[in-house]
Amino acid sequence: MPEIRVTPLGAGQDVGRSCILVSIAGKNVMLDCGMHMGFSDDRRFPDFSYITRSGRLTDFLDCVIISHFHLDHCGALPYFSEMVGYDGPIYMTQPTQAICPILLEDYRKIAVDKKGEANFFTSQMIKDCMKKVVAVHLHQTVQVDDELEIKAYYAGHVLGAAMFQIKVGSESVVYTGDYNMTPDRHLGAAWIDKCRPNLLITESTYATTIRDSKRCRERDFLKKVHETVERGGKVLIPVFALGRAQELCILLETFWERMDLKAPIYFSTGLTEKANHYYKLFIPWTNQKIRKTFVQRNMFEFKHIKAFDRAFADSPGPMVVFATPGMLHAGQSLQIFRKWAGNEKNMVIMPGYCVQGTVGHKILSGQRKLEMEGRQVLEVKMQVEYMSFSAHADAKGIMQLVGQAEPENVLLVHGEAKKMEFLKQKIEQEFRVSCYMPANGETVTLPTSPSIPVGVSLGLLKREMAQGLLPDAKKPRLLHGTLIMKDSNFRLVSSEQALKELGLAEHQLRFTCRVHLHDTRKEQETAVRVYSHLKSVLKDHCVQHLPDGSVTVESILIQAAAHSEDPGTKVLLVSWTYQDEELGSYLTSLLKKGLPQAS
Amino acid sequence: MAAHLKKRVYEEFTKVVQQQQEEIATKKLRLTKPSKSAALHIDLCKATSPADALQYLLQFARKPVEAESVEGVVRILLEHYYKENDPSVRLKIASLLGLLSKTAGFSPDCIMDDAINILQNEKSHQVLAQLLDTLLAIGTKLPDNQAIQMRLVDVACKHLTDTSHGVRNKCLQLLGNLGSLEKSVTKDAEGLAVRDVQKIIGDYFSDQDPRVRTAAIKAMLQLHERGLKLYQTIYSQACKLLSDDYEQVRSAAVQLIWVVSQLYPESIVPIPSSNEEIRLVDDAFGKICHMVSDGSWVVRVQAAKLLGSMEQVSSHFLEQTLDKKLMSDLRRKRTAHERAKELYTSGEFSSGRKWGDDAPKEEVDTGAVNLIESGACGAFVHGLEDEMYEVRIAAVEALCMLAQSSPSFAEKCLDFLVDMFNDEIEEVRLQSIHTMRKISNNITLREDQLDTVLAVLEDSSRDIREALHELLCCTNVSTKEGIHLALVELLKNLTKYPTDRDSIWKCLKFLGSRHPTLVLPLVPELLSTHPFFDTAEPDMDDPAYIAVLVLIFNAAKTCPTMPALFSDHTFRHYAYLRDSLSHLVPALRLPGRKLVSSALSPNIMPHEDPSHQFLQQSLERVYSLQHLDPQGTQELLEFTIRDLQRLGELQSELAGVADFSATYLRCQLLLIKALQEKLWNVAAPLYVKQSDLASAAAKQIMEETYKMEFMYSGVENKQVVIIHHMRLQAKALQLIVTARTARGVDPLFGMCEKFLQEVDFFQRCFIADLPHLQDSFVDKLLDLMPRLMTSKPAEVVKILHTMLRQSTFLHLPLPEQIHKASATIIEPAGESDNPLRFTSGLVVALDVDATLEHVQDPQSTVKVQVSYPDGQAQMIHPKPADFRNPGPGRHRLITQVYLSHTAWTEPCQVEVRLLLAYNSSSRIPKSPWIEGGEMSSQVETSIEGTIPFSKSVKVYIMPKPARR
């Protein structure tokens, strides 16, 4: 029995360390290869020894697919390919390919240089790893080998995020990675066609949330910033370098342009500049507005947003500063925060979630006096705002995608077990498809019934079509032909052609049958009687009386002869070919009933 | 050649008008050159290869064919068709047959038999499809012939089983266009089998080819358009198609569902998987709402658009479209809109500053949450958040239409519309502002909403700001704080963008007059008066101060207690403003001052009947008095013209009619005067320039007729006839005058011929209206046409002269609604003393801002003229995008005009004015042959002449010599 097997090595009932193994029609594919943010020991990477204890990974995996550049989807890639050892192809989209090494390098720097970890992958390893990458275009079907093909769909979420369809023969799996069904200021919405996969593996971060319209949030954000700037205050927005930061930049940039504001906006430098560069290049991956206007002006070439310099923090007057990192736990954002916290005219806007223990979390939970290092107490007088900008699909969005793709089964990953439970129940209820939510290391096996394509010769098809009158989708149609199985492909051809191809001579197969009739008259008369009887019964067939005394119905021959022993009985010899079996047996049964009495 | 052509054209007409002249026509036909059909035949016989033949056919298709030779051409084509083996040539012939059968004046029933005949023997699918298309053209040409239609439907049904999708498509199209509407007619039509077209088409909803499915739905829609009532059973079939794999099928299915829902809104349909039943229109609404989140944006746009026109839907379904039950971690959450509303009602003025003030509240019952509703839930929320701006605009439009019909829905959708003011695409923002304006009588803005609305005033786009001003003109504000806020923001806008001055003042005028009671408590603060102290008198020229005063004075109009709060200088300022800005400042009933002009104000008059009657009477008087002696007629005309002009000035709503009729009368007057001239009494032709008056009159009449034709909106065909008739008379006059004064006969020949062509043209364009022109100049002229054709110029002139004198005065029927086009240049104002300096040879851009009223199609007609002091004049064509349409009948032109000149020694003034370009030949109906060809585009763009229709504005410029 053919089947699809799915085993999450990470992200099974969990967020982070996305890594899912899929076996489909004898092909093994690994989807994503991420790290876990919550751990700094061995658990941060997926357990690749699950795949194979001894042999090389390359022998077991046909390919690896990375959905987007977030570290929880690609963080373990150098470790996996260089340290564990994998030489097969790694597929990702071009923006991911461009931005991924920047983030990996950043991650490496923090782990090795800051935390002093040994036995971590090196810069060279990142480079070597990236050499194994094969770039994929949107909607391009890539043949991994003769049978396995993959295709990328737009997923929103971050620049270059993609959903992948993995297809072998008629069996297919769609993996969504992270996606977003509502467009934002710089990216469009995820889209997939009605590809009807056997299995849809979808993220479920917001399985139990239905979000408010994005516009309210944007408006609130802009209003807050605008008011503060008009008051002459400074606005600090701590961000992580990629993703949301660009969205907020575009938002502010267009607002500044629209409202003709003069206050400067700064972006703290670092890897952002490099990343912004890539954002400028990958215009086809952005939303409609940016795509339409980039010829006049590339939206990522910010007019109002300039690079930040340390000295600017002390300059008077209003300004808006984007600074890393996003949780105010260290670095530039914290430095600026310290300088500005004392003034009630200023404002800090936290655009995302903050981990417990960080300054960000403290001020969000309402703490107004912060102890800094050196036993200094910092009084926070500035306003603190929280604004959530997240780019995952909410419950409705997930349902919408499931509705669009029309899968036979759904599998949930990248979410919390409790929330998945709810969504699972909903999906089963609404779409009447089975839904799975395996934990890490747990295998889901789906039996499939792959359809086997059979080629039909055009001549045969046309001949059969010509017989039917109206197309009717509801009724199955009977088709006579010969099935040729040759080199694992199947063809249906007419029997004549099959014979010709196989070089065989046609054998005539004839059935003959004798029917005894009680009739005292002569043979010829009997034949005439049979003829007239059949003529009256079989109106749509061609019944002929041949000069030699025999009767034909289409190609069926009927001869009458006298019985050798009993002259009162006539023997009717009925003979037909194999092709006319249906008519032939009908005729014999008809003749066996006897002829009607002549009047 | 020209004469020959003229004769040919002439024949066509006589055929229609008079029986006896047909003989002449046939006689003259013999003179024609080898007919087109013959030439084609020769060409086709010459063709050696299919490619050659195709070339000939293509060449042939470029030129039009006259109606009478169509049949011959068709025969030749058919003959060649039978012989041709190459399918591409046959295809071209088939398409030519279709084109030919569309020729006006040709009845294609004679070629139908042949077409059906060749259809039966045709093997190529493409040619078959083209032939069916030809049959469709034939069928649509003969809409009344039931038998032919039946036959064609029969043919279509026969070919429906074809294997090619193209053929099936065409068959369905044929069925949709020609399928009989009533069954009763079908039965007695020559015993052909009764066919249920709807059923046949419906069967193809499940065709294997998506293109055929689409064609089937389209055919069904076509049947509906032709007035056939669709069965209700189609609804369930169409619903199935909503989940089709192909977007064009889904898109068409959405339309079909909408049509059925409009036909059977009240019938009841069951909800699958439950025992409940709902109204069909509600069910359809739910289904179309569901399509707003379809995978294809084409379908989304279609669905969003159609939602707007489903007004019969129940209100709770409607309100669901704005409802998206939020939850977070399975707990019910309130939307930001609800929170804002709550904050507002609780009286607290703060926007949630705490983290987690949007924290979810109560638990949600997991069973009750329905993530994909079959209903309308949140359709608009999705539509307004869509990725494609086309969908968003469609959603906003739909929202607008639904809100106009349901006040409660209007109230609810307000939050969403306000949110759209921050869209990233300007078009969407603009559209939502316009929408809001349209529904503004149903709504009252809350303060927090007003806040968001006013924030947009700082937008750098002028269109957005002006649209917003328009919106504020007709919004209802609930509190005095709201008014104050609006005023403050508008003043801020004024300081930031001083060019918005006029628009802001106008906005404040309406804001004041709509909310007098809300303005009242604000007056002391706004005027900064103090109970004890006198405050400094504000600067009278400050636009901001004027803005405040406009608000207050307009509020004071209906609030008699307000003037008591004014200080002395306010009254002085009132007097000044009432004079200088009378359109913004109303007349006030101030203590101690007499109200002078209130009785004269036009809107006090309840009924405009007396003045209208007066107009009618004076016109009738003129029309009845045509047989009086010339002197009396002239006087009467003069008086009537004077009366009409005065009436137009007094009654603005009658200005269009009065002006229009006055112009006509003036033309008549000029004509009479010209004919009264002494010059005619001299028997011999005068070769001296004594006929200044007559020729000037002719010229002026021409000008006036062009004005009448093109400067008024709402002119109907019957007026156009009269106008053209008048122009024809003027041309005749011109001809006579020239004949009298010009030396020699040679120029006269050309003029005569030209004039006769004009008459011909007139007859061709207005053939339907000729019966109304009994006894007129043209009527007589046409009677004598055959004689004129053959006579010498001198004779023609003589005839014309007598006819002109005898011709009666045609009654000009007044159109229902007529408005004179007018334009005002707002900018440049022409007041500046500082010349615009620029280096000679380079260009300077001059901003032109003008309002146009009652101009039809301004994009192609309105031009800007710049005349330099040296007499040089330039005509500038503004870009179509420079025209805005702020309201019905109104346009706004905001453009830049580039000026350049060689160096001057002193600054000098150039004149800028607006012109209305016209082209009288644009009224000629085009034949199908020329459609899409290069010729038509030339006709469109060419300008015959221009009419200045705005006052010219002087701009001071100074091109300096370039410094080396």
mmCIF file of C-alpha atoms in Angstrom, chain B residues 235-244 257:
data_model
loop_
_atom_site.group_PDB
_atom_site.id
_atom_site.type_symbol
_atom_site.label_atom_id
_atom_site.label_comp_id
_atom_site.label_asym_id
_atom_site.label_seq_id
_atom_site.Cartn_x
_atom_site.Cartn_y
_atom_site.Cartn_z
ATOM 1 C CA TYR B 235 -29.647 28.977 -9.086
ATOM 2 C CA SER B 236 -28.553 25.665 -7.650
ATOM 3 C CA GLN B 237 -26.633 24.848 -10.818
ATOM 4 C CA ALA B 238 -24.836 28.170 -10.656
ATOM 5 C CA CYS B 239 -23.997 27.680 -6.990
ATOM 6 C CA LYS B 240 -22.124 24.524 -7.890
ATOM 7 C CA LEU B 241 -20.084 26.463 -10.402
ATOM 8 C CA LEU B 242 -18.871 28.785 -7.656
ATOM 9 C CA SER B 243 -16.362 26.152 -6.631
ATOM 10 C CA ASP B 244 -15.123 25.630 -10.164
ATOM 11 C CA ILE B 257 -26.152 34.118 -9.126
#
